[in-house]
PDB file of C-alpha atoms in Angstrom:
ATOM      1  CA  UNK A   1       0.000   0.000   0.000  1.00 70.00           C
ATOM      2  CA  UNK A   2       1.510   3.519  -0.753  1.00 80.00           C
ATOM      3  CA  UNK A   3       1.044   6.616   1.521  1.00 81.00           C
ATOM      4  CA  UNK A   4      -2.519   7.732   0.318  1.00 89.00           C
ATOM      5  CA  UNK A   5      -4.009   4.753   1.578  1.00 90.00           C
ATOM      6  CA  UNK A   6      -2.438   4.715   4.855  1.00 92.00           C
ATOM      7  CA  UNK A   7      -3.532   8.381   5.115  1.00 93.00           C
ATOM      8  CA  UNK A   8      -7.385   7.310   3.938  1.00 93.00           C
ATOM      9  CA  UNK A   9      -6.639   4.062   7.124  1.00 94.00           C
ATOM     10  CA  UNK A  10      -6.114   6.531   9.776  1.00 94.00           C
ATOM     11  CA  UNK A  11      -8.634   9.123   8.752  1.00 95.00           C
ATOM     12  CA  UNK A  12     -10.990   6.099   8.913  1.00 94.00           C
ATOM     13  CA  UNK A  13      -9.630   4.964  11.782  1.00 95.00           C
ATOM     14  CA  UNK A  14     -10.293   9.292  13.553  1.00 96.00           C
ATOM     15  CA  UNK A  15     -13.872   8.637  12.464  1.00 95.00           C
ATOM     16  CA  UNK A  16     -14.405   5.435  14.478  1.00 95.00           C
ATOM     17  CA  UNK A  17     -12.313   6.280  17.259  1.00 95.00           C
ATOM     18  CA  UNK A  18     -14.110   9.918  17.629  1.00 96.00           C
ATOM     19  CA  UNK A  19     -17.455   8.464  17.670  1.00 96.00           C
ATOM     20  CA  UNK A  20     -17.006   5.684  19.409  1.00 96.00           C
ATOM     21  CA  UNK A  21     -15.463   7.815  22.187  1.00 95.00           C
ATOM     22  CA  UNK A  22     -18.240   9.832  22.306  1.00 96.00           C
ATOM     23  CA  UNK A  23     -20.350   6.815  22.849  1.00 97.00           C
ATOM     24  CA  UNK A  24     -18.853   5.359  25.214  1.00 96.00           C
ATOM     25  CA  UNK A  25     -18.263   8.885  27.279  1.00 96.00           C
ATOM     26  CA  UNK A  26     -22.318   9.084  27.401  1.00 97.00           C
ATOM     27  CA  UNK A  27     -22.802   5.464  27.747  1.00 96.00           C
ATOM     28  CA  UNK A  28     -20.851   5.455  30.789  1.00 96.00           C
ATOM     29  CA  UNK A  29     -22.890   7.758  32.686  1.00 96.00           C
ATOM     30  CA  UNK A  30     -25.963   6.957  31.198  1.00 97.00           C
ATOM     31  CA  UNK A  31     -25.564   3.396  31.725  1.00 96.00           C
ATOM     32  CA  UNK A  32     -24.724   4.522  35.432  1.00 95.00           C
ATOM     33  CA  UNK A  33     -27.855   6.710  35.883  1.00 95.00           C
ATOM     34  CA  UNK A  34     -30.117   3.988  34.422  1.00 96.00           C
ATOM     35  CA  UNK A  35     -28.413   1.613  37.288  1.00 94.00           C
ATOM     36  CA  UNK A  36     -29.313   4.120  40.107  1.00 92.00           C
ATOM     37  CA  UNK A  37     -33.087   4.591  39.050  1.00 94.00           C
ATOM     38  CA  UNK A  38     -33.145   0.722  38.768  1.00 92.00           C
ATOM     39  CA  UNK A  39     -31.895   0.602  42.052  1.00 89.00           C
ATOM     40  CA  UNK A  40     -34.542   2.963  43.562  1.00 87.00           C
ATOM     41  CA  UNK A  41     -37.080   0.238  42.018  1.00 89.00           C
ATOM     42  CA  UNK A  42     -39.592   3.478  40.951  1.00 89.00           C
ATOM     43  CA  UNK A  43     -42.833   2.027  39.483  1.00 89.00           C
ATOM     44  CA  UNK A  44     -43.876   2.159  35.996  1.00 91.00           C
ATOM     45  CA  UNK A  45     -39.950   3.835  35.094  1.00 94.00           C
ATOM     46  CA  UNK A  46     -38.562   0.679  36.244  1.00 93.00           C
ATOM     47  CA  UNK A  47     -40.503  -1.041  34.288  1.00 95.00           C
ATOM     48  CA  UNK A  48     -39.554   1.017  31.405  1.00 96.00           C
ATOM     49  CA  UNK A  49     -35.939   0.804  32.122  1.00 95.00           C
ATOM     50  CA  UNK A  50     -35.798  -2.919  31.982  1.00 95.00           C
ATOM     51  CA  UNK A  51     -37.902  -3.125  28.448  1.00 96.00           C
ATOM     52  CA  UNK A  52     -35.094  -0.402  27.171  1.00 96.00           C
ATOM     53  CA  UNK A  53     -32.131  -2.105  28.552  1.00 96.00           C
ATOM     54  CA  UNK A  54     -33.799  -5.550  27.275  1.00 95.00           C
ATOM     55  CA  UNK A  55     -34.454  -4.542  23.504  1.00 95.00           C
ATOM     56  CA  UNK A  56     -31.030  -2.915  23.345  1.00 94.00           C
ATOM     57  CA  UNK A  57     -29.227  -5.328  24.172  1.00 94.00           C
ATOM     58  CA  UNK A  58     -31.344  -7.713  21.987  1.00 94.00           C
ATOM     59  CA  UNK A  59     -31.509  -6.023  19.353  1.00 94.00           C
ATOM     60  CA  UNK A  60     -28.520  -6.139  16.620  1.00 94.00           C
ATOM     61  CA  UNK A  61     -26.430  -2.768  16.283  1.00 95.00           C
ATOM     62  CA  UNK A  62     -26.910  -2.566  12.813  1.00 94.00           C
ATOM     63  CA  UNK A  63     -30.585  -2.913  13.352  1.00 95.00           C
ATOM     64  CA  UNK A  64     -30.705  -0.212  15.752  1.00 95.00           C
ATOM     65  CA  UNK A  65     -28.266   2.378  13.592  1.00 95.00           C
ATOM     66  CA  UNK A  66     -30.497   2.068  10.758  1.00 94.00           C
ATOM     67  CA  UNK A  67     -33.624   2.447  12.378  1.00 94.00           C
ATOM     68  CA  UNK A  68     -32.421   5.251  14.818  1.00 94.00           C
ATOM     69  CA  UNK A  69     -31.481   7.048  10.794  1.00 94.00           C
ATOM     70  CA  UNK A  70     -34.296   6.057   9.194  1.00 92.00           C
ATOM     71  CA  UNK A  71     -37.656   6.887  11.774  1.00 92.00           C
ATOM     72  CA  UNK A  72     -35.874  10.213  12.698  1.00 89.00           C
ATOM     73  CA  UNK A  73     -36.840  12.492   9.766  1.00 87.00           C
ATOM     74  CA  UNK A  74     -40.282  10.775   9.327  1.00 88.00           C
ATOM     75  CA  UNK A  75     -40.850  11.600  13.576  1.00 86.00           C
ATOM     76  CA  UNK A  76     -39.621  15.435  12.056  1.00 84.00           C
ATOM     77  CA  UNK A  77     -36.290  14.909  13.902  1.00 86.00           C
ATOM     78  CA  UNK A  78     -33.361  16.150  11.524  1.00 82.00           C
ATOM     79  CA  UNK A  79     -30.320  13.900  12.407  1.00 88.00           C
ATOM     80  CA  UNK A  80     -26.976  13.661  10.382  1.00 90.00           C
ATOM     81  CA  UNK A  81     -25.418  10.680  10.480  1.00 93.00           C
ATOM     82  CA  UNK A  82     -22.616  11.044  12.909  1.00 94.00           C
ATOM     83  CA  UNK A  83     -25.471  12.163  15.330  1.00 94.00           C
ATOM     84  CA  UNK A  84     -27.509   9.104  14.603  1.00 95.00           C
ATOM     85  CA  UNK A  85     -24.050   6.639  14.808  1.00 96.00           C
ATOM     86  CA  UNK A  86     -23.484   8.391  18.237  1.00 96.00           C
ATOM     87  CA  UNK A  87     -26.911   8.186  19.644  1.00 96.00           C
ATOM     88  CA  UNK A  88     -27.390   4.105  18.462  1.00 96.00           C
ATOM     89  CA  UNK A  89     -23.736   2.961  19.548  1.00 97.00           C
ATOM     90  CA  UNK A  90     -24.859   5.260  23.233  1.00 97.00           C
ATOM     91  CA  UNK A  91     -27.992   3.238  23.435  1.00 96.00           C
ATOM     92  CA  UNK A  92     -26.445   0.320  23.033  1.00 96.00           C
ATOM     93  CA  UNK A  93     -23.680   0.416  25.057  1.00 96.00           C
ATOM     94  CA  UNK A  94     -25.227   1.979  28.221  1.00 97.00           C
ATOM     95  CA  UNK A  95     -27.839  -0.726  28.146  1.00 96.00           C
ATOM     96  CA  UNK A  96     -24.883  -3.040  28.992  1.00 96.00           C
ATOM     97  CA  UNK A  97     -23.234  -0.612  30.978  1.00 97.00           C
ATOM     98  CA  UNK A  98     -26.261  -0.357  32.983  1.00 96.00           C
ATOM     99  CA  UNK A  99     -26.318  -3.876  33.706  1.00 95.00           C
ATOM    100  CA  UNK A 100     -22.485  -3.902  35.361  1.00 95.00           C
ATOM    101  CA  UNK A 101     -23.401  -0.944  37.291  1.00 94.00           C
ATOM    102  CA  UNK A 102     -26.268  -2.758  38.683  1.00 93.00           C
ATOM    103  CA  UNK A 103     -23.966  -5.788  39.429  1.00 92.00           C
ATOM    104  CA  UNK A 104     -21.301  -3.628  41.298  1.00 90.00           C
ATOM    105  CA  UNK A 105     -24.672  -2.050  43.055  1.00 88.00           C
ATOM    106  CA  UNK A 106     -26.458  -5.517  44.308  1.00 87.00           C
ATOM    107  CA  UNK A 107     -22.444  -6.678  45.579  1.00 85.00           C
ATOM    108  CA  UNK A 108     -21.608  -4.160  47.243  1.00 83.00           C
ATOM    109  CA  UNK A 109     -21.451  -4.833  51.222  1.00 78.00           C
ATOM    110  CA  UNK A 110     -24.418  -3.107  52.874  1.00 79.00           C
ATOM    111  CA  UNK A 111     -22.275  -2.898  56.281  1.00 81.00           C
ATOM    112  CA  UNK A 112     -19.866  -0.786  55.415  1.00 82.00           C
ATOM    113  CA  UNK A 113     -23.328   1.830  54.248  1.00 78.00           C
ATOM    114  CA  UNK A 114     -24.582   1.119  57.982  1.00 78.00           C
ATOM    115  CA  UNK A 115     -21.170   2.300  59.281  1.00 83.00           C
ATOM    116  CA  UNK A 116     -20.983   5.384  57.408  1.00 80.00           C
ATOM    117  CA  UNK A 117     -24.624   6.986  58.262  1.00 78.00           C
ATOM    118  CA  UNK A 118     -23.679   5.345  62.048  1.00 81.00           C
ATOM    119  CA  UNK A 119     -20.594   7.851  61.879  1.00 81.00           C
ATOM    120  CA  UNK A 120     -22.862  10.800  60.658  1.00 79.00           C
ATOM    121  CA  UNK A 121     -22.363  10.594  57.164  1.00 83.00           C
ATOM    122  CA  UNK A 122     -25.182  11.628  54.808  1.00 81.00           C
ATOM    123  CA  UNK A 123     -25.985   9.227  51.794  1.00 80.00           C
ATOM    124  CA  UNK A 124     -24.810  11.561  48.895  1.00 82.00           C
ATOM    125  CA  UNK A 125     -21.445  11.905  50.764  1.00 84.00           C
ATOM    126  CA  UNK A 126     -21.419   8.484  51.089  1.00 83.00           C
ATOM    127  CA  UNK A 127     -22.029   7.528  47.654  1.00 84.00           C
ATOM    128  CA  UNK A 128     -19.662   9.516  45.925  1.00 82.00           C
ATOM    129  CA  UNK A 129     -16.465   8.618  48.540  1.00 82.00           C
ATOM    130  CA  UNK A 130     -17.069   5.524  49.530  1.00 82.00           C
ATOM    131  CA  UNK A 131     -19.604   3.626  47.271  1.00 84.00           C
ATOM    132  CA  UNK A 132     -18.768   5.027  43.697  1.00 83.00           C
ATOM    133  CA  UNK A 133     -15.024   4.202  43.779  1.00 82.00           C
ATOM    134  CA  UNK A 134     -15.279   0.713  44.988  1.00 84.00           C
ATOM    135  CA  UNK A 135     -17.945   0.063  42.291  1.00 86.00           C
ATOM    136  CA  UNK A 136     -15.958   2.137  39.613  1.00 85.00           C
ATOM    137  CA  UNK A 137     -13.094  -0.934  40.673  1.00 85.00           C
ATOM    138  CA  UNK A 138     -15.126  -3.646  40.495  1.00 86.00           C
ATOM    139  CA  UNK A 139     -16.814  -2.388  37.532  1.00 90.00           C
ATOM    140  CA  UNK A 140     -13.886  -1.156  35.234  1.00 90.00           C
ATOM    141  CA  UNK A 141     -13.120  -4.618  34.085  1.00 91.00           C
ATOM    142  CA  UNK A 142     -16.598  -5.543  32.713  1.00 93.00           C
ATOM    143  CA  UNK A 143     -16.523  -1.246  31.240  1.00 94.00           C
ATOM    144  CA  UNK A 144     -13.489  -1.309  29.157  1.00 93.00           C
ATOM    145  CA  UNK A 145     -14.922  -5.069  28.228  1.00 94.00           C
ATOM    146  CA  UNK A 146     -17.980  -3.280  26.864  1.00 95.00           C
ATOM    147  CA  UNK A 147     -15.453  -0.365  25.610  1.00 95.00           C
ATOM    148  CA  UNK A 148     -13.814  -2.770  23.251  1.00 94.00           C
ATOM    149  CA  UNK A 149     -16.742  -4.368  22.161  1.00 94.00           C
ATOM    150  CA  UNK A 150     -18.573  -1.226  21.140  1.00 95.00           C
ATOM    151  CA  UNK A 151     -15.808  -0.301  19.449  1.00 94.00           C
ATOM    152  CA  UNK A 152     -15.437  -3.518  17.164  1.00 92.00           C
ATOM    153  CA  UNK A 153     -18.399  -3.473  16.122  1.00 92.00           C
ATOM    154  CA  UNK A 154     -18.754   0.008  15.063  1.00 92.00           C
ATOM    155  CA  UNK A 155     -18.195  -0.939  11.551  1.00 92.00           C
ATOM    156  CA  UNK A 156     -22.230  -1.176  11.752  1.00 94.00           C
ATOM    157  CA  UNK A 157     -22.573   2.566  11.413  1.00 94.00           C
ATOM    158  CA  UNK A 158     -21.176   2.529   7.984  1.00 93.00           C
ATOM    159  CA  UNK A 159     -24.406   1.010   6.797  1.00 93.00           C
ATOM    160  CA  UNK A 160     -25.542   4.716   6.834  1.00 93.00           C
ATOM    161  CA  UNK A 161     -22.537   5.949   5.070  1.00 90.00           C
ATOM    162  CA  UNK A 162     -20.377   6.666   7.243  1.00 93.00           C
ATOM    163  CA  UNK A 163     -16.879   6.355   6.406  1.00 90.00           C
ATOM    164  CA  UNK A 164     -14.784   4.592   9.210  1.00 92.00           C
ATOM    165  CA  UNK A 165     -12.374   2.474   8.881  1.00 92.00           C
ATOM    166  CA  UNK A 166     -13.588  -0.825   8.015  1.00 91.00           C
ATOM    167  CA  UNK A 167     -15.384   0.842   5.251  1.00 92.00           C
ATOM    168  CA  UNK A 168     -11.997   2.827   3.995  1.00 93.00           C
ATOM    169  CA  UNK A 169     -10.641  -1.149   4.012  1.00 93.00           C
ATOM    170  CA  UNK A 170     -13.303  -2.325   1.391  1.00 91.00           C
ATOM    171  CA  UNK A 171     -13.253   1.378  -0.814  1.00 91.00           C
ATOM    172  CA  UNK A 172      -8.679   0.183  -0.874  1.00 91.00           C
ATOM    173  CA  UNK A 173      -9.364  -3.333  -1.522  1.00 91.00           C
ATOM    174  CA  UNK A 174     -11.930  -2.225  -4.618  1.00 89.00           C
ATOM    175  CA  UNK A 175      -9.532  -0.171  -6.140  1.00 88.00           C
ATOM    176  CA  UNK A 176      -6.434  -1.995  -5.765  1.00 87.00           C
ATOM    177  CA  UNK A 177      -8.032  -5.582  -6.199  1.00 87.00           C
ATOM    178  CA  UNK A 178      -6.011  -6.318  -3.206  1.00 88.00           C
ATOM    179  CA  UNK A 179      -7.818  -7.193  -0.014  1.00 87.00           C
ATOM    180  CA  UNK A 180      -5.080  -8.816   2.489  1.00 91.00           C
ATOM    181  CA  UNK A 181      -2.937  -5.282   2.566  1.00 91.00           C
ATOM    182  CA  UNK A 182      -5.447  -2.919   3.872  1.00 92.00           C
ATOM    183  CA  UNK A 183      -7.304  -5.314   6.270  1.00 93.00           C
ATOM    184  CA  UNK A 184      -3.851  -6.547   7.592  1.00 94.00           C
ATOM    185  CA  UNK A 185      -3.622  -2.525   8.147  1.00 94.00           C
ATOM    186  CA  UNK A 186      -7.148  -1.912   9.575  1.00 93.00           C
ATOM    187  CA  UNK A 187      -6.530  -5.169  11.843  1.00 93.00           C
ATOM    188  CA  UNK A 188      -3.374  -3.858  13.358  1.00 94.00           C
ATOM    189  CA  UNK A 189      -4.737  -0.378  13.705  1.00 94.00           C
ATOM    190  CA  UNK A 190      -7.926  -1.778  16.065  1.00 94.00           C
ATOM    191  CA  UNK A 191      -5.496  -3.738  17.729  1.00 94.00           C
ATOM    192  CA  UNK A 192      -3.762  -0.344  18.908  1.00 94.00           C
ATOM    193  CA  UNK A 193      -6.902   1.281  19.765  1.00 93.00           C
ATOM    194  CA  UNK A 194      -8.045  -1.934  21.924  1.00 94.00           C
ATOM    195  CA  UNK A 195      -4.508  -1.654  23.045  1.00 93.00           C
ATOM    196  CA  UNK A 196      -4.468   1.677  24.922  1.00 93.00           C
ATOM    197  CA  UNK A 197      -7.871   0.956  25.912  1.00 92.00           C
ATOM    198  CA  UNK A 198      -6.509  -1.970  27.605  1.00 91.00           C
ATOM    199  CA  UNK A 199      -3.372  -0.309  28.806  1.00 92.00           C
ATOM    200  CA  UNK A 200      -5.413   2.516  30.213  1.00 89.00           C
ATOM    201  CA  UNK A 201      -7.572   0.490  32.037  1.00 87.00           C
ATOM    202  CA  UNK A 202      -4.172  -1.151  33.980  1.00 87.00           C
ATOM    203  CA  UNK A 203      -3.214   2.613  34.844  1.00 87.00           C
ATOM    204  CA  UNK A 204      -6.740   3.099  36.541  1.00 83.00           C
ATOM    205  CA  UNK A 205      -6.312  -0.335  38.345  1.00 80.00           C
ATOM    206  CA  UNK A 206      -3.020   0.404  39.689  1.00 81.00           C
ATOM    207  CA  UNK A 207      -3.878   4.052  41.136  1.00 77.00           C
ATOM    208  CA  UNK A 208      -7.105   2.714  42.493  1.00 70.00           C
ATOM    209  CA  UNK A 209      -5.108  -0.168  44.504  1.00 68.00           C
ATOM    210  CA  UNK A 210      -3.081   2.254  45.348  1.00 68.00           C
ATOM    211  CA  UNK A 211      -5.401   4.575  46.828  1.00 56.00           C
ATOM    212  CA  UNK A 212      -7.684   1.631  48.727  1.00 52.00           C
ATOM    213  CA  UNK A 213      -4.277   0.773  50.365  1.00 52.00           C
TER     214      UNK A 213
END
């Protein structure tokens, strides 16, 4: 491959890395806030909640890009198609983020809440010092999990057009008639992406051992 189609490979590879990130930025906290109100067991929105976080995760990402881009206009919602790949890949993923949230919620030890309000403390102080960081531990595996998932299978919003870099692979291997090259190159470039993902996620293990110490 010469230079131009590494160039076209890493602009691809911007595009899925941007949007994914944005994704999984809102998924995170969405997927947390969806956790919470599933935790506070609120009729009728918990019922909600659990039909939302069931279809999305049931429901195949391609599926859910193309009708997120295709019932917008006719609900008069005008959505490009970065904002539609954002908002289906942020569905999706906080669904499942939801659901290790919740897990890190139900196994968390309830004595060490007793202690705290014993000792005076109120229950938003307690949940952001004490409760949040321990779950944010126990949860960061299953996240950056979830992370790399959403991320390899991103190629689904280039069924609206969207140029990442799975579809810069096929637009190289179509003009050069030679496929092995460019998805040897994509391959290697997800691989570093899932790479610092990974690496990243051994950084916030270590400082959060170190901190609990």
């Amino acid at each position: 491959m010469n230079g131009q189609a590494w160039l076209l490979l890493l602009e691809g590879a911007w595009t899925t890395l941007w949007i994914s990130g944005i994704a999984i930025a809102i998924g995170v906290v969405l997927g947390l806030g969806v956790a919470l109100v599933r935790m506070a067991r609120i009729p009728f929105i918990d019922q909600l909640l659990v039909l939302y976080v069931s279809l999305a995760r049931a429901t195949p990402l391609v599926t859910l890009v193309l009708f997120i881009f295709l019932t917008a206009p006719t609900l008069g919602v005008g959505l490009d198609r970065n904002t539609a790949a954002i908002l289906a890949l942020t569905l999706n993923t906080a669904a499942f983020n939801a659901e290790v949230w919740r897990a890190a919620f139900l196994s968390f030890s309830r004595d060490q809440r007793e202690a705290a309000l014993a000792c005076g403390m109120t229950e938003p102080t307690f949940f952001r010092r004490i409760m949040l960081p321990q779950m944010f531990t126990s949860s960061l595996p299953g996240l950056v999990n979830e992370m790399s998932f959403i991320i390899k299978s991103s190629p689904a919003i280039a069924v609206i057009g969207i140029v990442d870099l799975t579809r810069v692979t096929n637009r190289i291997t179509a003009v050069t008639y030679e496929p092995l090259p460019p998805i040897l190159a994509a391959a290697l470039l997800y691989m570093l992406i899932i790479g610092v993902l990974i690496r990243v996620q051994a950084i916030a293990e270590r400082k959060a051992n170190r901190l609990a110490m």
